[in-house]
Amino acid sequence: MTAPESTVPEKAAAPAPTWRESLAVYLQPRVLVVLMLGFSSGLPLALSGSTLLVWMRESGVDLGTIGLFALVGTPYTLKFLWAPLVDALHVPIFTRAFGRRRGWLVFSQLLLIGAILLLALTDPARSPLFVALGALLVATMSSTQDIVVDAFRVESLPESEQAAGMASYVAAYRIGMLVSTAGALFIVTGFESTGITRGAAWMWGYVAMAALVLIGTITALVATEPDQSARAEAATRSESAFSRVSHAAIGAFSEFLTRRDAFAALAFVVLFKFTDAFSGTMTAPFVIDLGFTRNDYAAIVKGVGLAATLIGGFAGGFVARRYSLAASLWIGGVLQAIANLSFSWLAFVGVNQWALAFAITAENFTSAIGTVIFVAYLSALCRNPLHTATQYALLTALAAVGRTYLSSGAGYVAKATGWPMFFVICVLVAIPSLILLAWLQRRGHFEELGPVKV
C-alpha cells in the first residue's frame, strides 16, 4: 500500500527504467532465494489436495468422502493461531545454527518431508482415516512453512525488489503446484508402467515429491538471515518467550478489530474466493468421472491451466493498475464466478480434449485475475509493519475458510444435482461476496485504504 497523496509539490519524475534494468532485478540473489522458496511453498499444497483426491478416486473412494477431505485444509485456515509462535519463539539448535527465520525454515521443511513420507505409506482403499491424518500433517507442516516464507520474503527484500520478489514467488509457487499435480501424476504413471502395483506407484510418487522439498531446504541453508529479522531478534532478546508471543498476537488482532467495518471486511475475505473453492474441490473428480484419463488431467488441467494462470496473473495486474481497487474487485469477482459455466457446458460435451482445454483456460485465467486483485486487497489491509506476518497469516487463513469448511459439502451437492447444475450453483455462491463488496464500497471502505500498489 502506498502512502496517501501529499500536498508537497512532487519532484521531477525519475526516468523510466530500461528493459535491461527491469529484468536485472529478477536476477538479484535475494529475489532468486524468494523464487526457490516459492517453489517449496507451492509444492505440498496439492499433495493433501487435488493430487490426493485423484489417488482416492482411483482407489474407489466415494464422492461424499472425497468432498469431506476438503477439511484436511484446516491448518491453512487456523495457521494465524500459531503464527505468533513462529514470529516470537526459537527452535532449539536450529535458531542458534541458522538464525531466527532460517532456523524455522529448515525445521518446518524437515518436518514437511517426514509428513509427506508418512502420507505415502497410507492406503486410501483400506483406511481413508489414516489418509486423512497423514494429509492433515502435511497441511500443518506446509502452512507453517508458508508463515515463515512470507515473513522471510517481506523482511529480506528492499522496497525496490518487493514487486519482483512477489512476482517470482507467485510464478514459482504455481510451478511447484504443477510439479505436485501434473508432475506427480506423470511420475505415478511412469512407475505403474514398470509393472508395479498402482498402490506402490502412488507411494513412490509421493516419495519423489518429498525429495523435492529439499530444494527449499538447500535454499534456506545457502541464504542469509534478513537484517530486519536480526535487528528484531536483538531488540527482543531481553523479553521472555511468553512476552514476545503476547505482543505479536495481541497487537496484530487488536489492530484489526478497532477498524470501522472490520467484521464485514473479514467476511468479504472469507467469501471472495469461495466460488473458486467450491468448484475447485470437485474439479479432479469431475474430470475423471467424465472419462478423461489421468494423463489428460495432468497435461490439460494442470499444464494448460498453469499457462492460463500465469497469463491471467499479468492480466490481473493490468486491471489492478488500470482501475480502482473496488472496481478491480468487481471485475475479478464477476469473471471468476461466470467462468464456472464453462464446466457446465463441458458436462454436456463429454470427453473432448479441446473442450476441456477451453473450460480449464477460462476458469484458470479468470481465477488468476481475481487472485492477483485479491492479494492486492489483502496487502492493503496489512497496514502495520510490526504485525505484517501475523496479520497476513490471519487474512490468508480466513481466505482458506471457503476452501476448507464451506466447500466440504461440495461432493454431496454434486451427487444430488449432477455435474451441469453443480457448476451453476458454483456461480450462485459468489453472490454473497458481491453483496458485501457493494456494501463496503458504499461505506467508503476502499477509500480509507488509500491507493494500492500492485
Short mmCIF file of C-alpha atoms in Angstrom, two decimals:
data_model
loop_
_atom_site.label_atom_id
_atom_site.label_comp_id
_atom_site.label_asym_id
_atom_site.label_seq_id
_atom_site.Cartn_x
_atom_site.Cartn_y
_atom_site.Cartn_z
CA MET A 1 0.00 0.00 0.00
CA THR A 2 1.36 3.42 -0.85
CA ALA A 3 1.10 6.44 1.38
CA PRO A 4 -1.79 8.90 0.92
CA GLU A 5 -1.16 11.65 -1.57
CA SER A 6 0.83 14.53 -0.12
CA THR A 7 0.25 18.24 -0.59
CA VAL A 8 4.01 18.76 -1.04
CA PRO A 9 4.85 19.50 -4.70
CA GLU A 10 6.18 16.43 -6.44
CA LYS A 11 9.76 16.25 -7.64
CA ALA A 12 10.54 15.73 -11.28
CA ALA A 13 9.74 12.20 -12.30
CA ALA A 14 12.69 9.85 -12.46
CA PRO A 15 13.48 8.41 -15.89
CA ALA A 16 11.74 5.13 -16.58
CA PRO A 17 13.98 2.07 -16.12
CA THR A 18 15.22 0.35 -19.25
CA TRP A 19 14.19 -3.21 -20.12
CA ARG A 20 17.66 -4.39 -19.07
CA GLU A 21 17.30 -2.72 -15.67
CA SER A 22 13.77 -4.06 -15.23
CA LEU A 23 14.86 -7.63 -15.92
CA ALA A 24 18.09 -7.41 -13.89
CA VAL A 25 16.19 -7.15 -10.61
CA TYR A 26 14.89 -10.70 -11.11
CA LEU A 27 18.48 -11.96 -11.04
CA GLN A 28 19.31 -10.41 -7.67
CA PRO A 29 20.37 -13.13 -5.18
CA ARG A 30 17.63 -12.16 -2.70
CA VAL A 31 14.96 -12.41 -5.40
CA LEU A 32 16.28 -15.78 -6.58
CA VAL A 33 16.14 -17.08 -3.00
CA VAL A 34 12.50 -15.98 -2.74
CA LEU A 35 11.79 -17.68 -6.10
CA MET A 36 13.13 -21.03 -4.85
CA LEU A 37 11.21 -20.70 -1.59
CA GLY A 38 8.07 -20.04 -3.64
CA PHE A 39 8.56 -23.41 -5.33
CA SER A 40 8.93 -25.07 -1.93
CA SER A 41 5.71 -23.42 -0.70
CA GLY A 42 3.66 -24.38 -3.75
CA LEU A 43 4.80 -28.00 -3.86
CA PRO A 44 2.95 -29.55 -0.87
CA LEU A 45 -0.47 -27.91 -1.32
CA ALA A 46 -1.76 -30.37 -3.93
CA LEU A 47 -0.30 -33.37 -2.10
CA SER A 48 -3.04 -33.00 0.51
CA GLY A 49 -5.49 -31.63 -2.08
CA SER A 50 -6.19 -32.31 -5.75
CA THR A 51 -3.48 -34.94 -6.32
CA LEU A 52 -4.62 -36.83 -3.24
CA LEU A 53 -8.22 -36.65 -4.50
CA VAL A 54 -7.21 -38.30 -7.80
CA TRP A 55 -5.47 -41.07 -5.83
CA MET A 56 -8.59 -41.56 -3.69
CA ARG A 57 -10.98 -41.60 -6.65
CA GLU A 58 -8.85 -44.17 -8.45
CA SER A 59 -8.90 -46.24 -5.25
CA GLY A 60 -12.71 -46.31 -5.30
CA VAL A 61 -13.46 -43.81 -2.51
CA ASP A 62 -16.96 -42.34 -2.94
CA LEU A 63 -17.62 -38.70 -3.84
CA GLY A 64 -19.11 -37.79 -0.45
CA THR A 65 -15.98 -38.87 1.39
CA ILE A 66 -13.77 -37.10 -1.15
CA GLY A 67 -15.70 -33.87 -0.61
CA LEU A 68 -15.16 -34.14 3.15
CA PHE A 69 -11.41 -34.27 2.54
CA ALA A 70 -11.55 -30.52 1.98
CA LEU A 71 -11.46 -30.41 5.80
CA VAL A 72 -7.82 -31.54 5.84
CA GLY A 73 -7.01 -27.99 4.76
CA THR A 74 -7.94 -26.82 8.28
CA PRO A 75 -4.33 -25.86 9.15
CA TYR A 76 -4.32 -23.32 6.30
CA THR A 77 -7.36 -21.78 7.97
CA LEU A 78 -6.02 -21.80 11.53
CA LYS A 79 -2.37 -21.00 10.87
CA PHE A 80 -2.80 -17.50 12.28
CA LEU A 81 -3.13 -19.13 15.71
CA TRP A 82 0.47 -20.28 15.73
CA ALA A 83 1.91 -17.54 13.51
CA PRO A 84 2.83 -15.51 16.65
CA LEU A 85 4.74 -18.57 17.91
CA VAL A 86 6.75 -18.65 14.69
CA ASP A 87 7.33 -14.91 14.98
CA ALA A 88 8.43 -14.99 18.61
CA LEU A 89 9.83 -18.39 19.64
CA HIS A 90 13.20 -20.00 18.95
CA VAL A 91 13.67 -23.54 17.68
CA PRO A 92 16.32 -25.25 19.80
CA ILE A 93 19.56 -25.88 17.86
CA PHE A 94 18.08 -24.61 14.55
CA THR A 95 17.73 -20.96 15.60
CA ARG A 96 21.22 -20.88 17.07
CA ALA A 97 22.73 -22.53 13.98
CA PHE A 98 20.86 -20.69 11.21
CA GLY A 99 19.10 -17.66 12.70
CA ARG A 100 15.54 -16.71 13.56
CA ARG A 101 13.88 -17.12 10.13
CA ARG A 102 16.21 -19.62 8.51
CA GLY A 103 16.08 -21.86 11.58
CA TRP A 104 12.30 -22.08 11.33
CA LEU A 105 12.55 -22.63 7.56
CA VAL A 106 14.85 -25.63 7.85
CA PHE A 107 12.92 -27.05 10.81
CA SER A 108 9.50 -26.79 9.13
CA GLN A 109 10.80 -28.25 5.85
CA LEU A 110 12.32 -31.31 7.54
CA LEU A 111 9.01 -31.94 9.31
CA LEU A 112 7.20 -31.48 5.98
CA ILE A 113 9.37 -34.14 4.34
CA GLY A 114 8.55 -36.55 7.15
CA ALA A 115 4.81 -35.85 6.86
CA ILE A 116 4.79 -36.47 3.07
CA LEU A 117 6.65 -39.77 3.55
CA LEU A 118 4.10 -40.79 6.17
CA LEU A 119 1.24 -40.00 3.79
CA ALA A 120 2.98 -42.05 1.09
CA LEU A 121 2.67 -45.15 3.28
CA THR A 122 -1.13 -44.91 3.64
CA ASP A 123 -3.78 -46.73 1.55
CA PRO A 124 -6.99 -44.81 0.62
CA ALA A 125 -8.85 -48.00 -0.28
CA ARG A 126 -8.30 -49.63 3.12
CA SER A 127 -8.21 -46.73 5.55
CA PRO A 128 -9.34 -43.25 4.49
CA LEU A 129 -8.97 -42.20 8.15
CA PHE A 130 -5.20 -42.76 8.14
CA VAL A 131 -5.01 -40.96 4.80
CA ALA A 132 -6.84 -38.01 6.37
CA LEU A 133 -4.44 -37.93 9.33
CA GLY A 134 -1.41 -38.05 7.00
CA ALA A 135 -2.86 -35.30 4.80
CA LEU A 136 -3.60 -33.22 7.90
CA LEU A 137 0.05 -33.46 8.98
CA VAL A 138 1.22 -32.44 5.50
CA ALA A 139 -1.13 -29.42 5.54
CA THR A 140 0.06 -28.43 9.04
CA MET A 141 3.73 -28.51 8.11
CA SER A 142 3.04 -26.82 4.77
CA SER A 143 1.10 -23.95 6.37
CA THR A 144 3.87 -23.48 8.94
CA GLN A 145 6.41 -23.23 6.14
CA ASP A 146 4.16 -20.63 4.45
CA ILE A 147 4.18 -18.47 7.59
CA VAL A 148 7.97 -18.47 7.69
CA VAL A 149 8.44 -17.91 3.95
CA ASP A 150 6.02 -14.94 3.95
CA ALA A 151 7.92 -13.33 6.83
CA PHE A 152 11.30 -14.09 5.23
CA ARG A 153 10.20 -12.59 1.90
CA VAL A 154 8.90 -9.36 3.45
CA GLU A 155 11.95 -8.89 5.68
CA SER A 156 14.69 -9.85 3.23
CA LEU A 157 13.70 -7.77 0.19
CA PRO A 158 14.18 -3.98 -0.01
CA GLU A 159 11.32 -1.89 -1.35
CA SER A 160 12.87 -1.78 -4.82
CA GLU A 161 12.80 -5.59 -5.05
CA GLN A 162 9.47 -6.36 -3.35
CA ALA A 163 7.45 -6.37 -6.58
CA ALA A 164 9.95 -8.59 -8.40
CA GLY A 165 10.17 -10.86 -5.38
CA MET A 166 6.40 -11.28 -5.17
CA ALA A 167 6.14 -11.94 -8.91
CA SER A 168 8.91 -14.54 -8.70
CA TYR A 169 7.34 -16.12 -5.64
CA VAL A 170 3.91 -16.46 -7.25
CA ALA A 171 5.30 -17.88 -10.50
CA ALA A 172 7.47 -20.41 -8.65
CA TYR A 173 4.56 -21.28 -6.34
CA ARG A 174 2.45 -22.17 -9.37
CA ILE A 175 5.27 -24.22 -10.85
CA GLY A 176 5.57 -26.06 -7.55
CA MET A 177 1.86 -26.83 -7.70
CA LEU A 178 2.24 -28.02 -11.30
CA VAL A 179 5.04 -30.38 -10.26
CA SER A 180 2.97 -31.84 -7.41
CA THR A 181 -0.08 -32.30 -9.67
CA ALA A 182 0.81 -32.96 -13.31
CA GLY A 183 4.38 -33.94 -12.42
CA ALA A 184 3.28 -36.30 -9.67
CA LEU A 185 0.65 -37.93 -11.90
CA PHE A 186 3.17 -38.49 -14.69
CA ILE A 187 5.61 -39.98 -12.20
CA VAL A 188 2.92 -42.32 -10.85
CA THR A 189 2.05 -43.38 -14.42
CA GLY A 190 5.74 -43.98 -15.11
CA PHE A 191 6.16 -46.16 -12.03
CA GLU A 192 2.98 -48.06 -12.88
CA SER A 193 4.29 -48.75 -16.41
CA THR A 194 7.24 -50.64 -14.91
CA GLY A 195 4.84 -53.31 -13.67
CA ILE A 196 4.48 -52.43 -10.00
CA THR A 197 1.02 -52.15 -8.46
CA ARG A 198 -0.97 -48.94 -8.57
CA GLY A 199 -0.69 -48.52 -4.79
CA ALA A 200 3.11 -48.86 -4.89
CA ALA A 201 3.28 -46.41 -7.81
CA TRP A 202 1.41 -43.80 -5.79
CA MET A 203 3.69 -44.42 -2.80
CA TRP A 204 6.87 -43.83 -4.84
CA GLY A 205 5.29 -40.80 -6.47
CA TYR A 206 4.83 -39.22 -3.05
CA VAL A 207 8.37 -40.21 -2.04
CA ALA A 208 9.65 -38.32 -5.09
CA MET A 209 7.64 -35.26 -4.04
CA ALA A 210 9.13 -35.43 -0.52
CA ALA A 211 12.61 -35.38 -2.04
CA LEU A 212 11.80 -32.19 -3.98
CA VAL A 213 11.14 -30.32 -0.73
CA LEU A 214 14.93 -30.45 -0.27
CA ILE A 215 15.16 -27.69 -2.91
CA GLY A 216 13.70 -25.29 -0.36
CA THR A 217 15.88 -26.68 2.43
CA ILE A 218 19.06 -26.18 0.42
CA THR A 219 17.90 -22.65 -0.46
CA ALA A 220 17.36 -21.85 3.22
CA LEU A 221 20.84 -23.13 4.05
CA VAL A 222 22.62 -21.00 1.43
CA ALA A 223 20.50 -17.88 2.09
CA THR A 224 21.44 -15.20 4.60
CA GLU A 225 19.33 -14.17 7.58
CA PRO A 226 17.34 -10.96 6.84
CA ASP A 227 18.76 -7.83 8.52
CA GLN A 228 15.31 -6.89 9.83
CA SER A 229 15.00 -10.27 11.50
CA ALA A 230 18.40 -9.94 13.12
CA ARG A 231 17.51 -6.47 14.46
CA ALA A 232 14.17 -7.73 15.79
CA GLU A 233 15.95 -10.62 17.47
CA ALA A 234 18.37 -8.22 19.17
CA ALA A 235 15.57 -5.87 20.26
CA THR A 236 13.51 -8.62 21.93
CA ARG A 237 16.35 -10.72 23.35
CA SER A 238 15.68 -9.47 26.89
CA GLU A 239 11.97 -10.36 26.76
CA SER A 240 10.59 -13.69 27.86
CA ALA A 241 9.14 -16.09 25.29
CA PHE A 242 5.64 -15.52 26.67
CA SER A 243 6.02 -11.75 26.39
CA ARG A 244 7.21 -11.92 22.78
CA VAL A 245 4.32 -14.17 21.75
CA SER A 246 1.76 -12.00 23.56
CA HIS A 247 2.96 -8.80 21.93
CA ALA A 248 2.92 -10.37 18.46
CA ALA A 249 -0.55 -11.87 18.84
CA ILE A 250 -2.42 -9.14 20.72
CA GLY A 251 -1.03 -6.30 18.60
CA ALA A 252 -1.96 -7.96 15.32
CA PHE A 253 -5.54 -8.88 16.26
CA SER A 254 -6.46 -5.72 18.18
CA GLU A 255 -5.27 -3.52 15.32
CA PHE A 256 -7.73 -5.25 13.00
CA LEU A 257 -10.73 -5.22 15.29
CA THR A 258 -10.54 -1.48 16.00
CA ARG A 259 -11.14 -0.60 12.35
CA ARG A 260 -14.50 0.53 11.04
CA ASP A 261 -16.49 -2.28 9.35
CA ALA A 262 -13.80 -4.78 10.42
CA PHE A 263 -16.11 -7.79 10.58
CA ALA A 264 -17.69 -7.05 7.20
CA ALA A 265 -14.23 -6.79 5.65
CA LEU A 266 -13.18 -10.10 7.22
CA ALA A 267 -16.38 -11.76 5.98
CA PHE A 268 -15.58 -10.48 2.50
CA VAL A 269 -12.09 -12.01 2.78
CA VAL A 270 -13.72 -15.37 3.58
CA LEU A 271 -16.24 -15.26 0.73
CA PHE A 272 -14.49 -13.59 -2.21
CA LYS A 273 -12.76 -16.75 -3.49
CA PHE A 274 -15.49 -19.14 -2.33
CA THR A 275 -16.86 -19.58 -5.85
CA ASP A 276 -13.43 -20.86 -6.94
CA ALA A 277 -13.03 -23.05 -3.87
CA PHE A 278 -16.46 -24.68 -4.20
CA SER A 279 -15.90 -25.69 -7.83
CA GLY A 280 -12.18 -26.40 -7.42
CA THR A 281 -12.82 -29.03 -4.75
CA MET A 282 -14.63 -31.20 -7.31
CA THR A 283 -12.67 -30.40 -10.49
CA ALA A 284 -10.49 -33.53 -10.28
CA PRO A 285 -13.38 -35.98 -9.61
CA PHE A 286 -15.44 -34.24 -12.33
CA VAL A 287 -12.74 -34.68 -14.98
CA ILE A 288 -12.13 -38.32 -14.01
CA ASP A 289 -15.88 -39.09 -13.91
CA LEU A 290 -16.39 -37.69 -17.41
CA GLY A 291 -13.94 -40.29 -18.70
CA PHE A 292 -10.73 -38.32 -19.16
CA THR A 293 -7.51 -40.19 -18.42
CA ARG A 294 -5.03 -39.39 -15.67
CA ASN A 295 -2.64 -38.03 -18.32
CA ASP A 296 -5.41 -35.83 -19.78
CA TYR A 297 -5.87 -34.40 -16.31
CA ALA A 298 -2.15 -33.83 -15.86
CA ALA A 299 -1.48 -32.31 -19.30
CA ILE A 300 -4.62 -30.19 -19.70
CA VAL A 301 -5.95 -29.37 -16.24
CA LYS A 302 -2.51 -28.69 -14.79
CA GLY A 303 -0.35 -27.98 -17.86
CA VAL A 304 -2.70 -25.76 -19.87
CA GLY A 305 -4.14 -24.49 -16.59
CA LEU A 306 -0.74 -23.22 -15.46
CA ALA A 307 -0.22 -21.24 -18.67
CA ALA A 308 -3.70 -19.72 -18.35
CA THR A 309 -3.00 -18.88 -14.70
CA LEU A 310 0.27 -17.08 -15.45
CA ILE A 311 -1.31 -15.07 -18.29
CA GLY A 312 -4.28 -14.31 -16.07
CA GLY A 313 -1.90 -13.06 -13.39
CA PHE A 314 -0.44 -10.48 -15.78
CA ALA A 315 -3.98 -9.54 -16.84
CA GLY A 316 -4.98 -9.12 -13.20
CA GLY A 317 -2.00 -6.84 -12.63
CA PHE A 318 -3.05 -4.73 -15.62
CA VAL A 319 -6.63 -4.48 -14.32
CA ALA A 320 -5.44 -3.52 -10.83
CA ARG A 321 -3.18 -0.77 -12.21
CA ARG A 322 -5.81 0.49 -14.64
CA TYR A 323 -8.79 0.70 -12.26
CA SER A 324 -9.50 1.44 -8.61
CA LEU A 325 -9.29 -1.39 -6.07
CA ALA A 326 -13.08 -1.58 -5.72
CA ALA A 327 -13.64 -1.65 -9.50
CA SER A 328 -10.92 -4.26 -9.89
CA LEU A 329 -12.55 -6.48 -7.27
CA TRP A 330 -15.85 -6.21 -9.15
CA ILE A 331 -14.18 -7.27 -12.41
CA GLY A 332 -12.34 -10.17 -10.79
CA GLY A 333 -15.32 -11.31 -8.71
CA VAL A 334 -17.78 -11.41 -11.61
CA LEU A 335 -15.37 -13.04 -14.09
CA GLN A 336 -14.26 -15.83 -11.75
CA ALA A 337 -17.89 -16.69 -10.97
CA ILE A 338 -19.18 -16.76 -14.56
CA ALA A 339 -16.25 -18.93 -15.70
CA ASN A 340 -17.78 -21.89 -13.83
CA LEU A 341 -20.42 -22.12 -16.55
CA SER A 342 -17.73 -23.44 -18.90
CA PHE A 343 -17.70 -26.64 -16.79
CA SER A 344 -21.48 -26.96 -17.08
CA TRP A 345 -21.04 -26.79 -20.85
CA LEU A 346 -18.23 -29.38 -20.68
CA ALA A 347 -20.51 -31.76 -18.78
CA PHE A 348 -22.83 -31.83 -21.82
CA VAL A 349 -20.00 -32.07 -24.35
CA GLY A 350 -18.36 -35.04 -22.64
CA VAL A 351 -14.87 -36.37 -23.38
CA ASN A 352 -13.31 -33.82 -25.72
CA GLN A 353 -9.77 -32.60 -25.08
CA TRP A 354 -10.32 -29.26 -26.80
CA ALA A 355 -13.46 -28.58 -24.79
CA LEU A 356 -11.63 -29.47 -21.58
CA ALA A 357 -8.76 -27.15 -22.55
CA PHE A 358 -11.24 -24.31 -23.18
CA ALA A 359 -13.02 -24.79 -19.85
CA ILE A 360 -9.78 -25.04 -17.90
CA THR A 361 -8.35 -21.98 -19.65
CA ALA A 362 -11.45 -19.91 -18.88
CA GLU A 363 -11.52 -20.99 -15.25
CA ASN A 364 -7.79 -20.56 -14.54
CA PHE A 365 -7.46 -17.28 -16.44
CA THR A 366 -10.33 -15.60 -14.60
CA SER A 367 -9.36 -17.15 -11.26
CA ALA A 368 -5.85 -15.70 -11.60
CA ILE A 369 -7.26 -12.24 -12.31
CA GLY A 370 -9.35 -12.48 -9.15
CA THR A 371 -6.42 -13.80 -7.12
CA VAL A 372 -3.98 -11.01 -8.05
CA ILE A 373 -6.55 -8.34 -7.22
CA PHE A 374 -7.49 -10.15 -4.01
CA VAL A 375 -3.82 -10.31 -2.90
CA ALA A 376 -3.58 -6.56 -3.52
CA TYR A 377 -6.57 -6.09 -1.22
CA LEU A 378 -5.08 -8.32 1.49
CA SER A 379 -1.81 -6.39 1.30
CA ALA A 380 -3.69 -3.12 1.70
CA LEU A 381 -5.30 -4.43 4.89
CA CYS A 382 -1.87 -5.12 6.45
CA ARG A 383 -1.06 -1.56 7.45
CA ASN A 384 1.20 -2.03 10.45
CA PRO A 385 4.72 -3.31 9.66
CA LEU A 386 5.10 -4.53 13.24
CA HIS A 387 2.44 -7.20 12.69
CA THR A 388 2.69 -7.92 8.96
CA ALA A 389 3.50 -11.64 9.25
CA THR A 390 0.77 -12.42 11.78
CA GLN A 391 -1.84 -10.25 10.08
CA TYR A 392 -1.11 -11.72 6.66
CA ALA A 393 -1.35 -15.21 8.16
CA LEU A 394 -4.71 -14.27 9.66
CA LEU A 395 -6.08 -12.96 6.36
CA THR A 396 -4.87 -15.88 4.24
CA ALA A 397 -6.20 -18.27 6.88
CA LEU A 398 -9.62 -16.61 6.68
CA ALA A 399 -9.48 -16.77 2.89
CA ALA A 400 -8.93 -20.53 3.23
CA VAL A 401 -12.19 -20.96 5.17
CA GLY A 402 -14.13 -21.19 1.90
CA ARG A 403 -11.80 -23.85 0.52
CA THR A 404 -11.69 -25.82 3.76
CA TYR A 405 -15.05 -25.66 5.54
CA LEU A 406 -17.62 -24.08 3.21
CA SER A 407 -16.56 -26.37 0.35
CA SER A 408 -16.64 -29.59 2.37
CA GLY A 409 -20.21 -30.35 1.25
CA ALA A 410 -19.47 -29.84 -2.46
CA GLY A 411 -19.34 -33.59 -3.10
CA TYR A 412 -22.82 -34.11 -1.70
CA VAL A 413 -24.18 -31.18 -3.75
CA ALA A 414 -22.63 -32.61 -6.94
CA LYS A 415 -24.03 -36.04 -6.11
CA ALA A 416 -27.53 -34.64 -5.58
CA THR A 417 -27.72 -32.24 -8.53
CA GLY A 418 -25.46 -33.72 -11.21
CA TRP A 419 -22.45 -32.00 -12.76
CA PRO A 420 -24.18 -29.40 -15.03
CA MET A 421 -26.33 -27.98 -12.22
CA PHE A 422 -23.50 -28.19 -9.70
CA PHE A 423 -21.40 -25.67 -11.61
CA VAL A 424 -24.40 -23.35 -11.98
CA ILE A 425 -24.63 -23.42 -8.18
CA CYS A 426 -20.91 -22.54 -8.08
CA VAL A 427 -21.81 -19.29 -9.87
CA LEU A 428 -24.60 -18.52 -7.42
CA VAL A 429 -22.42 -18.92 -4.32
CA ALA A 430 -20.47 -15.82 -5.45
CA ILE A 431 -23.48 -13.57 -4.82
CA PRO A 432 -22.93 -13.02 -1.05
CA SER A 433 -19.37 -11.76 -1.66
CA LEU A 434 -20.60 -9.33 -4.33
CA ILE A 435 -23.28 -8.03 -1.96
CA LEU A 436 -20.61 -7.42 0.70
CA LEU A 437 -18.41 -5.74 -1.91
CA ALA A 438 -21.20 -3.33 -2.80
CA TRP A 439 -21.86 -2.59 0.90
CA LEU A 440 -18.18 -1.95 1.70
CA GLN A 441 -17.82 0.26 -1.35
CA ARG A 442 -20.83 2.32 -0.30
CA ARG A 443 -19.36 2.69 3.22
CA GLY A 444 -16.12 4.14 1.83
CA HIS A 445 -14.04 1.16 2.94
CA PHE A 446 -11.73 1.19 -0.08
CA GLU A 447 -11.13 4.94 0.05
CA GLU A 448 -9.91 4.50 3.65
CA LEU A 449 -7.27 2.03 2.48
CA GLY A 450 -5.78 4.61 0.14
CA PRO A 451 -4.02 3.92 -3.17
CA VAL A 452 -2.78 0.36 -3.54
CA LYS A 453 0.46 -0.59 -5.26
CA VAL A 454 0.33 -3.89 -7.16
#
